[in-house]
Coordinates of C-alpha atoms in Angstrom, one line a residue:
M124 CA 52.7 37.0 -10.8
P125 CA 52.4 38.9 -14.1
R126 CA 51.2 42.5 -14.1
P127 CA 47.5 42.9 -14.9
V128 CA 46.7 43.9 -18.4
L129 CA 45.0 47.0 -19.8
L130 CA 43.7 46.3 -23.3
T131 CA 42.7 49.1 -25.7
V132 CA 40.9 48.3 -29.0
D133 CA 40.2 50.7 -31.9
D134 CA 40.3 50.3 -35.7
D135 CA 41.6 53.9 -36.2
P136 CA 45.4 53.7 -35.8
Q137 CA 45.8 57.3 -34.7
V138 CA 43.1 56.9 -32.0
L139 CA 44.6 53.6 -30.9
R140 CA 48.1 55.1 -30.5
A141 CA 46.6 58.1 -28.6
V142 CA 44.8 55.9 -26.1
E143 CA 47.8 53.6 -25.7
R144 CA 50.0 56.7 -25.1
D145 CA 47.7 58.0 -22.4
L146 CA 47.3 54.6 -20.7
R147 CA 51.1 54.1 -20.6
A148 CA 51.8 57.6 -19.3
H149 CA 49.6 57.0 -16.2
Y150 CA 49.5 53.2 -15.6
R151 CA 52.8 51.7 -16.9
Q152 CA 54.3 51.2 -13.4
D153 CA 51.5 48.8 -12.3
Y154 CA 50.0 47.5 -15.5
R155 CA 50.9 46.1 -18.9
V156 CA 49.2 48.0 -21.7
L157 CA 48.3 46.1 -24.8
R158 CA 46.4 47.2 -28.0
A159 CA 44.4 45.6 -30.8
A160 CA 43.1 47.0 -34.1
S161 CA 39.8 45.1 -34.2
G162 CA 37.4 43.1 -32.1
P163 CA 38.5 39.7 -33.4
E164 CA 42.1 40.5 -32.9
A165 CA 41.4 41.6 -29.3
L166 CA 39.5 38.4 -28.6
E167 CA 42.5 36.4 -29.8
T168 CA 44.7 38.4 -27.4
L169 CA 42.2 37.8 -24.5
Q170 CA 42.1 34.1 -25.2
E171 CA 45.9 33.9 -25.1
L172 CA 46.0 35.8 -21.8
A173 CA 43.4 33.5 -20.3
T174 CA 45.4 30.4 -21.4
R175 CA 48.5 31.8 -19.7
G176 CA 46.6 32.9 -16.6
V177 CA 47.4 36.6 -17.1
P178 CA 44.8 38.8 -15.4
V179 CA 43.0 41.5 -17.4
A180 CA 42.0 44.4 -15.3
L181 CA 40.3 46.7 -17.9
I182 CA 39.3 46.7 -21.5
L183 CA 38.7 50.0 -23.3
S184 CA 37.1 49.6 -26.7
D185 CA 35.9 52.0 -29.4
H186 CA 32.2 51.4 -30.4
R187 CA 32.2 52.0 -34.2
M188 CA 34.5 49.3 -35.7
P189 CA 33.8 47.5 -39.0
E190 CA 34.2 43.8 -38.3
M191 CA 32.7 43.8 -34.8
D192 CA 31.4 46.8 -33.0
G193 CA 32.4 47.7 -29.5
V194 CA 29.3 46.4 -27.8
A195 CA 29.5 43.0 -29.5
F196 CA 33.2 42.7 -28.7
L197 CA 32.8 43.7 -25.0
T198 CA 29.9 41.2 -24.7
A199 CA 32.0 38.4 -26.2
S200 CA 34.9 39.3 -23.9
L201 CA 32.8 38.5 -20.8
A202 CA 33.3 34.7 -21.4
L203 CA 37.1 35.1 -21.3
H204 CA 37.7 37.6 -18.5
P205 CA 34.4 38.1 -16.7
S206 CA 35.9 40.2 -13.9
A207 CA 37.6 42.8 -16.2
R208 CA 36.1 46.3 -16.1
R209 CA 34.8 47.3 -19.5
V210 CA 34.7 50.9 -21.0
L211 CA 33.1 51.9 -24.3
L212 CA 34.7 54.8 -26.1
T213 CA 32.1 56.5 -28.2
A214 CA 31.0 59.7 -30.0
Y215 CA 28.2 61.8 -28.7
A216 CA 25.9 60.5 -31.4
D217 CA 26.2 57.0 -30.0
T218 CA 25.4 57.7 -26.4
D219 CA 22.0 55.8 -26.6
A220 CA 23.9 52.7 -27.7
A221 CA 26.3 53.2 -24.9
I222 CA 23.6 53.4 -22.3
G223 CA 22.0 50.3 -23.7
A224 CA 25.3 48.5 -23.5
I225 CA 25.5 49.3 -19.8
N226 CA 22.1 47.7 -19.2
Q227 CA 22.5 44.7 -21.5
A228 CA 26.2 43.9 -22.2
G229 CA 28.0 44.3 -18.9
V230 CA 29.7 47.6 -19.8
D231 CA 30.8 49.4 -16.7
R232 CA 31.2 52.9 -18.2
Y233 CA 31.2 54.9 -21.4
L234 CA 33.5 57.8 -22.3
L235 CA 33.0 60.4 -25.0
K236 CA 35.6 61.3 -27.6
P237 CA 37.7 63.4 -27.3
W238 CA 38.8 62.6 -23.7
D239 CA 41.4 65.5 -23.4
P240 CA 42.6 66.4 -21.0
P241 CA 43.0 62.8 -19.7
E242 CA 43.8 64.1 -16.2
E243 CA 40.2 65.3 -15.9
R244 CA 38.2 63.1 -18.4
L245 CA 40.0 59.8 -18.5
Y246 CA 42.1 58.9 -15.5
P247 CA 39.6 59.6 -12.7
V248 CA 37.1 57.2 -14.4
L249 CA 39.6 54.5 -15.0
D250 CA 41.1 54.9 -11.5
E251 CA 37.7 54.2 -9.9
L252 CA 37.1 51.2 -12.1
L253 CA 40.6 49.8 -11.4
A254 CA 40.1 50.3 -7.7
E255 CA 36.9 48.3 -7.8
W256 CA 38.6 45.6 -9.9
H257 CA 41.4 45.4 -7.3
S258 CA 38.9 45.0 -4.5
H259 CA 37.8 41.7 -6.0
Y260 CA 41.0 40.5 -7.6
R261 CA 42.8 37.7 -5.8
P262 CA 46.5 37.5 -6.8
A263 CA 49.0 35.0 -5.4
F264 CA 47.5 34.7 -1.9
E265 CA 49.2 35.6 1.3
G266 CA 46.2 36.2 3.6
V267 CA 43.8 34.2 5.7
R268 CA 42.9 30.7 4.5
V269 CA 39.6 29.0 5.4
L270 CA 39.3 25.2 5.0
G271 CA 35.9 23.6 5.3
S272 CA 32.8 22.2 3.7
R273 CA 30.6 24.3 1.4
W274 CA 27.7 22.9 3.4
S275 CA 29.0 23.8 6.9
P276 CA 27.0 26.6 8.5
R277 CA 30.0 27.6 10.6
A278 CA 32.2 27.8 7.5
Y279 CA 29.6 30.0 5.8
E280 CA 29.4 32.2 8.8
L281 CA 33.2 32.7 8.8
R282 CA 33.3 33.4 5.1
E283 CA 30.5 36.0 5.3
F284 CA 32.2 37.6 8.3
L285 CA 35.5 38.0 6.5
A286 CA 34.0 39.1 3.3
R287 CA 31.7 41.8 4.9
N288 CA 34.7 43.1 6.9
H289 CA 36.8 43.3 3.7
V290 CA 39.4 40.9 5.1
P291 CA 41.0 39.1 2.1
Y292 CA 40.7 35.3 2.5
L293 CA 41.1 32.2 0.4
W294 CA 38.3 29.6 0.6
L295 CA 39.5 26.0 0.4
D296 CA 36.7 23.4 0.0
V297 CA 37.7 20.0 1.6
E298 CA 36.5 18.3 -1.6
G299 CA 38.8 20.5 -3.8
S300 CA 42.1 19.7 -5.4
D301 CA 44.1 22.7 -4.3
P302 CA 47.5 21.7 -2.8
D303 CA 46.7 23.7 0.4
V304 CA 43.7 21.4 1.1
A305 CA 45.9 18.3 1.6
R306 CA 48.4 20.3 3.5
L307 CA 45.9 21.8 6.0
Q308 CA 44.0 18.6 6.4
A309 CA 47.2 17.0 7.6
T310 CA 47.6 19.5 10.5
P311 CA 46.7 18.6 14.1
E312 CA 44.3 21.6 14.2
A313 CA 42.3 20.1 11.4
G314 CA 41.9 16.9 13.4
Q315 CA 40.3 19.0 16.2
G316 CA 37.5 20.1 13.9
L317 CA 36.6 22.1 10.8
P318 CA 36.4 24.8 9.6
L319 CA 40.1 25.5 10.0
V320 CA 41.4 29.1 9.7
E321 CA 45.1 29.7 8.9
L322 CA 46.3 33.2 9.5
P323 CA 49.1 34.9 7.6
D324 CA 51.6 34.3 10.4
G325 CA 50.9 30.6 10.4
T326 CA 48.6 30.5 13.4
R327 CA 45.8 28.0 12.9
L328 CA 42.4 28.1 14.6
S329 CA 40.0 25.2 14.7
A330 CA 36.3 26.0 14.3
P331 CA 36.6 29.6 15.6
T332 CA 33.5 31.8 16.0
P333 CA 33.5 35.2 14.3
A334 CA 34.0 36.8 17.7
E335 CA 37.1 34.7 18.3
L336 CA 38.5 35.6 14.9
T337 CA 37.9 39.3 15.2
E338 CA 41.1 40.5 16.8
H339 CA 43.2 38.0 14.9
V340 CA 42.3 39.7 11.6
G341 CA 42.9 43.3 12.8
L342 CA 39.4 44.4 13.9
H343 CA 39.0 46.3 17.1
T344 CA 36.7 45.0 19.8
R345 CA 37.4 47.6 22.6
A346 CA 37.0 51.3 22.6
E347 CA 40.2 53.3 23.1
Q348 CA 38.5 55.8 25.4
D349 CA 35.8 55.7 28.0
F350 CA 33.9 58.8 26.9
Y351 CA 33.0 60.3 23.5
D352 CA 30.9 63.2 22.2
L353 CA 28.9 60.9 20.0
L354 CA 28.2 57.2 20.1
I355 CA 26.7 55.5 17.0
V356 CA 25.2 52.0 17.1
G357 CA 25.1 50.4 13.7
G358 CA 27.4 50.7 10.7
G359 CA 25.0 50.7 7.8
P360 CA 24.6 53.6 5.4
A361 CA 22.8 55.7 8.0
G362 CA 25.3 55.1 10.7
L363 CA 28.3 55.6 8.5
A364 CA 26.9 58.9 7.2
A365 CA 26.4 60.1 10.7
A366 CA 29.9 59.1 11.6
V367 CA 31.4 60.9 8.7
Y368 CA 29.4 64.1 9.3
G369 CA 29.9 64.0 13.0
A370 CA 33.6 63.5 13.0
S371 CA 34.1 66.0 10.2
E372 CA 32.4 68.6 12.4
G373 CA 34.7 68.0 15.3
L374 CA 32.8 65.4 17.4
R375 CA 34.8 62.6 19.0
T376 CA 32.9 59.8 17.5
L377 CA 32.7 56.0 18.2
L378 CA 30.8 53.7 15.9
V379 CA 29.9 50.3 17.3
E380 CA 28.9 47.6 14.8
R381 CA 27.9 44.1 15.7
E382 CA 28.9 42.3 12.5
A383 CA 30.3 44.3 9.7
P384 CA 30.0 47.8 8.2
G385 CA 27.5 48.3 5.4
G386 CA 24.4 46.7 7.0
Q387 CA 22.0 45.0 4.6
A388 CA 23.1 47.5 1.9
G389 CA 26.6 46.1 2.2
L390 CA 25.3 42.8 1.0
S391 CA 23.8 44.2 -2.2
S392 CA 25.6 43.0 -5.3
R393 CA 24.6 46.2 -7.2
I394 CA 22.9 49.4 -6.2
E395 CA 22.0 51.2 -9.4
N396 CA 19.7 54.0 -8.3
Y397 CA 22.1 55.7 -5.9
L398 CA 22.8 59.3 -7.0
G399 CA 26.2 59.8 -8.6
F400 CA 27.0 56.3 -9.7
S401 CA 25.7 56.0 -13.3
T402 CA 26.6 52.4 -13.7
G403 CA 25.8 51.4 -10.1
I404 CA 28.0 50.4 -7.2
S405 CA 28.2 47.3 -5.1
G406 CA 27.1 47.6 -1.5
S407 CA 30.4 46.2 -0.4
R408 CA 32.3 48.9 -2.3
L409 CA 30.0 51.6 -1.0
A410 CA 30.6 50.4 2.6
Q411 CA 34.3 50.1 2.1
E412 CA 34.6 53.7 0.8
A413 CA 32.4 55.0 3.6
V414 CA 34.5 53.2 6.3
T415 CA 37.7 54.7 4.7
Q416 CA 36.2 58.1 4.7
A417 CA 35.0 57.8 8.3
K418 CA 38.4 56.7 9.5
R419 CA 40.1 59.6 7.6
F420 CA 38.0 62.0 9.8
G421 CA 39.1 60.1 12.9
V422 CA 36.0 57.9 13.6
E423 CA 36.8 55.0 15.8
I424 CA 35.1 51.7 14.8
V425 CA 34.6 48.8 17.2
T426 CA 33.2 45.4 16.3
Q427 CA 30.9 44.5 19.3
A428 CA 27.3 43.8 20.0
V429 CA 25.5 46.4 22.2
T430 CA 23.4 44.7 24.9
A431 CA 21.8 47.8 26.6
L432 CA 21.4 51.5 26.4
R433 CA 20.9 53.5 29.6
A434 CA 21.0 57.0 31.0
A435 CA 23.5 58.1 33.7
G436 CA 22.5 61.7 34.5
S437 CA 23.1 63.7 31.4
Y438 CA 25.3 61.0 29.9
R439 CA 24.3 58.1 27.7
V440 CA 25.9 54.7 28.3
L441 CA 26.2 51.6 26.0
D442 CA 26.8 48.2 27.6
L443 CA 28.7 45.9 25.3
A444 CA 28.6 42.1 24.9
D445 CA 32.1 41.6 26.4
G446 CA 30.9 43.2 29.7
S447 CA 32.5 46.6 29.1
S448 CA 30.7 49.9 28.6
V449 CA 31.2 53.2 27.0
S450 CA 29.7 56.6 27.6
G451 CA 28.9 59.7 25.6
H452 CA 26.9 62.9 25.4
A453 CA 24.6 61.7 22.6
V454 CA 23.7 58.5 20.8
I455 CA 22.5 57.8 17.3
L456 CA 20.8 54.4 16.8
A457 CA 21.3 53.2 13.2
T458 CA 20.9 49.4 13.7
G459 CA 18.8 48.9 10.6
V460 CA 16.8 45.7 10.2
Q461 CA 17.3 41.9 10.1
W462 CA 15.8 39.5 7.6
R463 CA 12.5 38.0 8.6
A464 CA 12.7 34.3 9.3
L465 CA 10.7 32.0 7.0
D466 CA 8.4 29.8 9.1
V467 CA 8.9 26.5 7.4
P468 CA 9.5 23.2 9.3
G469 CA 13.1 22.1 9.2
L470 CA 14.4 25.2 7.5
A471 CA 16.3 26.6 10.5
A472 CA 18.4 23.5 10.7
L473 CA 19.6 24.0 7.1
Q474 CA 20.6 27.7 7.5
G475 CA 24.1 28.1 6.2
A476 CA 23.9 24.6 4.5
G477 CA 22.0 25.6 1.4
V478 CA 19.5 28.0 3.0
Y479 CA 20.7 31.6 3.3
Y480 CA 19.2 34.9 4.4
G481 CA 20.3 37.8 2.3
A482 CA 22.5 38.1 -0.8
G483 CA 24.9 35.3 0.1
T484 CA 27.8 37.2 -1.5
T485 CA 30.3 34.4 -0.8
E486 CA 28.1 31.8 -2.4
A487 CA 27.7 33.2 -5.9
L488 CA 30.8 31.5 -7.4
A489 CA 29.9 28.3 -5.7
C490 CA 26.5 28.3 -7.5
K491 CA 28.2 28.1 -11.0
D492 CA 26.1 26.1 -13.4
E493 CA 23.5 25.3 -10.8
T494 CA 19.8 26.3 -10.3
V495 CA 19.4 29.0 -7.7
Y496 CA 16.1 29.8 -6.0
I497 CA 15.5 33.2 -4.6
V498 CA 12.4 34.0 -2.4
G499 CA 11.2 37.7 -2.5
G500 CA 9.8 40.3 -4.8
A501 CA 11.6 43.5 -3.6
N502 CA 14.7 45.3 -4.8
S503 CA 17.1 43.2 -2.7
A504 CA 15.8 40.0 -4.3
G505 CA 16.0 41.5 -7.8
Q506 CA 19.6 42.7 -7.3
A507 CA 20.5 39.2 -6.0
A508 CA 18.9 37.6 -9.0
M509 CA 20.9 39.7 -11.4
N510 CA 24.1 38.9 -9.5
F511 CA 23.5 35.1 -9.5
S512 CA 22.5 35.1 -13.1
R513 CA 26.2 35.8 -14.0
Y514 CA 27.2 32.4 -12.5
A515 CA 24.2 30.1 -12.2
R516 CA 22.7 28.1 -15.0
E517 CA 19.2 29.3 -14.0
V518 CA 17.9 31.7 -11.4
V519 CA 14.2 31.2 -10.3
L520 CA 12.6 34.1 -8.5
L521 CA 9.7 32.9 -6.3
V522 CA 7.3 35.7 -5.6
R523 CA 4.3 35.4 -3.3
G524 CA 2.4 38.3 -5.0
G525 CA 0.9 38.5 -8.4
S526 CA 3.3 41.1 -9.8
L527 CA 6.8 42.5 -9.3
A528 CA 5.6 46.0 -9.9
A529 CA 4.2 46.4 -6.4
S530 CA 7.6 46.2 -4.6
M531 CA 10.4 46.3 -7.1
S532 CA 11.9 49.3 -9.0
Q533 CA 11.1 49.4 -12.7
Y534 CA 14.7 49.4 -13.8
L535 CA 15.2 46.0 -12.0
I536 CA 12.1 44.6 -13.5
E537 CA 13.3 45.5 -17.0
Q538 CA 16.7 44.0 -16.4
I539 CA 15.2 40.7 -15.1
E540 CA 12.9 40.5 -18.1
Q541 CA 15.9 40.9 -20.4
T542 CA 18.0 38.3 -18.7
P543 CA 17.4 34.9 -20.3
N544 CA 18.4 32.7 -17.4
I545 CA 16.1 34.4 -14.8
R546 CA 12.6 32.9 -14.5
V547 CA 10.0 34.6 -12.3
E548 CA 7.3 32.4 -10.7
L549 CA 4.4 34.6 -9.3
N550 CA 1.9 33.6 -6.6
T551 CA 4.4 31.1 -5.3
S552 CA 5.6 30.3 -1.8
V553 CA 8.1 27.8 -0.3
V554 CA 6.1 25.6 2.1
G555 CA 8.7 22.9 2.8
V556 CA 12.4 21.9 2.6
Q557 CA 14.1 18.5 2.4
G558 CA 17.6 17.5 3.4
Q559 CA 19.6 16.2 6.4
E560 CA 23.2 17.6 6.2
R561 CA 22.3 20.1 3.4
L562 CA 19.4 21.3 1.4
E563 CA 18.3 18.8 -1.2
A564 CA 14.9 19.9 -2.3
I565 CA 12.2 22.5 -1.7
E566 CA 8.4 22.3 -1.8
V567 CA 6.6 25.2 -3.5
H568 CA 3.0 26.0 -3.5
C569 CA 1.2 28.1 -6.2
S570 CA -1.8 29.9 -4.9
A571 CA -3.2 30.5 -8.4
T572 CA -3.4 26.8 -9.2
G573 CA -3.5 25.3 -5.8
Q574 CA -0.7 22.9 -6.7
T575 CA 2.3 22.0 -4.7
Q576 CA 5.4 20.5 -6.2
T577 CA 8.9 19.3 -5.0
L578 CA 11.9 20.7 -6.8
D579 CA 15.5 19.6 -6.5
A580 CA 17.5 22.5 -5.0
N581 CA 21.0 23.1 -3.5
S582 CA 20.7 26.8 -2.8
L583 CA 17.8 28.9 -1.5
F584 CA 18.2 32.6 -0.7
L585 CA 15.5 34.4 1.3
F586 CA 14.5 38.1 1.0
I587 CA 11.1 38.2 2.7
G588 CA 11.0 41.4 4.6
A589 CA 12.7 42.6 7.7
V590 CA 12.4 43.2 11.4
P591 CA 14.2 45.8 13.5
G592 CA 15.7 43.5 16.2
T593 CA 15.3 46.1 19.0
E594 CA 14.4 43.8 21.8
W595 CA 17.5 45.0 23.7
L596 CA 15.8 48.5 23.9
A597 CA 12.7 47.3 25.6
G598 CA 11.9 49.4 28.6
T599 CA 14.4 52.1 27.5
L600 CA 12.9 53.6 24.4
E601 CA 9.3 53.7 23.1
R602 CA 8.8 51.4 20.1
D603 CA 5.8 50.4 17.9
P604 CA 4.3 46.9 18.0
Q605 CA 6.7 45.7 15.3
G606 CA 9.7 47.0 17.3
F607 CA 10.6 50.0 15.2
V608 CA 11.8 53.0 17.3
L609 CA 9.5 55.9 17.7
S610 CA 10.9 59.4 17.2
G611 CA 9.9 63.0 16.9
P612 CA 6.2 63.6 16.1
D613 CA 5.4 59.9 16.5
L614 CA 6.1 60.2 20.2
M615 CA 3.5 63.0 20.7
R616 CA 0.1 61.6 21.6
G617 CA -2.8 64.1 21.7
G618 CA -0.2 66.9 21.7
K619 CA 1.4 65.5 24.9
R620 CA 5.0 64.6 25.3
P621 CA 6.0 61.0 25.9
R622 CA 5.6 59.7 29.5
G623 CA 8.7 60.4 31.5
W624 CA 10.1 63.0 29.1
P625 CA 12.2 65.2 31.4
L626 CA 12.7 68.4 29.3
D627 CA 10.7 71.5 28.8
R628 CA 10.5 71.0 25.0
D629 CA 9.1 68.6 22.5
P630 CA 11.4 65.7 21.2
G631 CA 13.3 66.7 18.1
L632 CA 12.5 65.4 14.6
L633 CA 14.7 62.3 14.9
E634 CA 14.9 62.2 18.7
T635 CA 13.6 59.2 20.7
S636 CA 11.8 59.1 24.0
L637 CA 15.2 59.4 25.7
P638 CA 16.7 62.9 25.2
G639 CA 20.0 62.9 23.4
V640 CA 19.3 59.6 21.7
F641 CA 18.4 59.8 18.0
A642 CA 17.1 57.1 15.6
V643 CA 18.0 57.1 11.9
G644 CA 17.6 54.7 8.9
D645 CA 15.5 51.6 8.7
V646 CA 15.2 51.1 12.5
R647 CA 13.1 54.2 12.8
R648 CA 9.4 54.0 12.4
G649 CA 8.2 55.6 9.2
S650 CA 11.6 55.6 7.5
V651 CA 11.9 55.2 3.7
K652 CA 13.8 51.9 3.1
R653 CA 16.4 53.2 0.7
V654 CA 20.1 53.7 0.9
A655 CA 19.9 57.4 0.0
S656 CA 17.3 58.2 2.6
G657 CA 19.4 56.4 5.3
V658 CA 22.4 58.4 4.3
G659 CA 20.3 61.6 4.4
E660 CA 18.9 60.9 7.9
G661 CA 22.3 60.0 9.2
S662 CA 23.8 63.3 8.0
V663 CA 20.8 65.4 9.1
A664 CA 20.9 63.8 12.6
I665 CA 24.2 65.5 13.3
S666 CA 22.6 69.0 13.2
F667 CA 20.1 67.7 15.9
V668 CA 23.0 66.4 17.9
H669 CA 24.7 69.8 17.8
Q670 CA 21.4 71.4 18.9
Y671 CA 21.1 69.0 21.8
L672 CA 24.7 69.4 22.9
A673 CA 24.3 73.2 22.9
R674 CA 21.5 72.8 25.5
V675 CA 23.1 70.4 28.0

């Protein structure tokens, strides 16, 4: 495969040579560096590269150019190499235009001239962008292959499992023309049932479950030890933050995650209001970086479902789905929430076959040139709408309320208003679905007009609120009627400690009704449903764990 290209564009010959020099000095081992003296010339180069199938990793363009300014050029380049990272090089006086380009033209970052020294002001920015590009880039493939139907719920489940666990895989639709499709369809394992998973060593698995696939792709399902200082249940932002801070402060830490690190935030196509990331960061990338950071500090991560929590004297025990158990001094619950099911007849049968809960990260490319329907009016729905708008012909946001302002951040509302292929339908609910093997149509009702209409639909994505999924804690911890875990002051009724509380002190701020067990993030009653607050609670909880351990 040819080396990925870094393309720099500037009409000033001296600046162009300087940028090319700095790029070659740092990146020539892994990338081919090309240059162009104008926007039109650069577009010709990009067209030729696209025709030859040469990947473009990054485009660095000056803003003030006579024939075509940098924003116009970078916007036009989207059609030729949509996955390339785009950087606008600008003077201080043009920063407003640069910020506008980030919001409207798909620009990933802007840099001010001069950028000396490049070791401090150029390379760190480009390194981050190139790392993000590589996380999505698929060169000649040597990893897991999945053969199946787009409309198979099991195939969708496997693709989501692999994607969320950052396991590189190649999706092969049985109706596609890829040579591997015919090859795999001719194998005996394919005759036993689809989807078929082929591993890098040639092993083929017929219709495996995610649990059956786990160890085959290098994920751990069993803890290496029987006892830890700290057990964390849930690998979303709150759980990962607790793991990083706990392990970095010397606690032997085990994190148990049922599906994949990142939680619901890990499914977000773009988080734009998280401090420190001026152009936003994908939930997948945030989760991947957090996992790497946790492992660097020695956190052990196990992919398992926890079935029960119990006390054994001063120890806390987690029972796991495979029948094993693990013990520790303290536990942090960071299990987050699950999407609320939409109560529509026949919808459950189509889940994974056109009906999806959450962002459906693996489905975006499959929805190219289609109409996508998204149900919900909060940030998660808005972020998904923006992501799908890059691929779909039209994205229709179905909102039950009369306004987006009540539940969606203003920056997202403005982006949606500025995106021509996103349409918002207010006062609208899905009341019916049609289809046997896959979704074929939806029935929507408008409360403002009283009318119900049937719309052809292949893809319906649901973001309609969340539930904590804490049934497994019933009888162990006190919860509110919705299932959210009570902690700290919420446990005190009339100034009295919770029933059965064994200690001569009040529960700590994040402590549950079982001493030494703490709740953080979305699973906790009264939490703020934001990534930043989850990370904050996860990190703060470690100080309470230390206080608890000092007393036992």
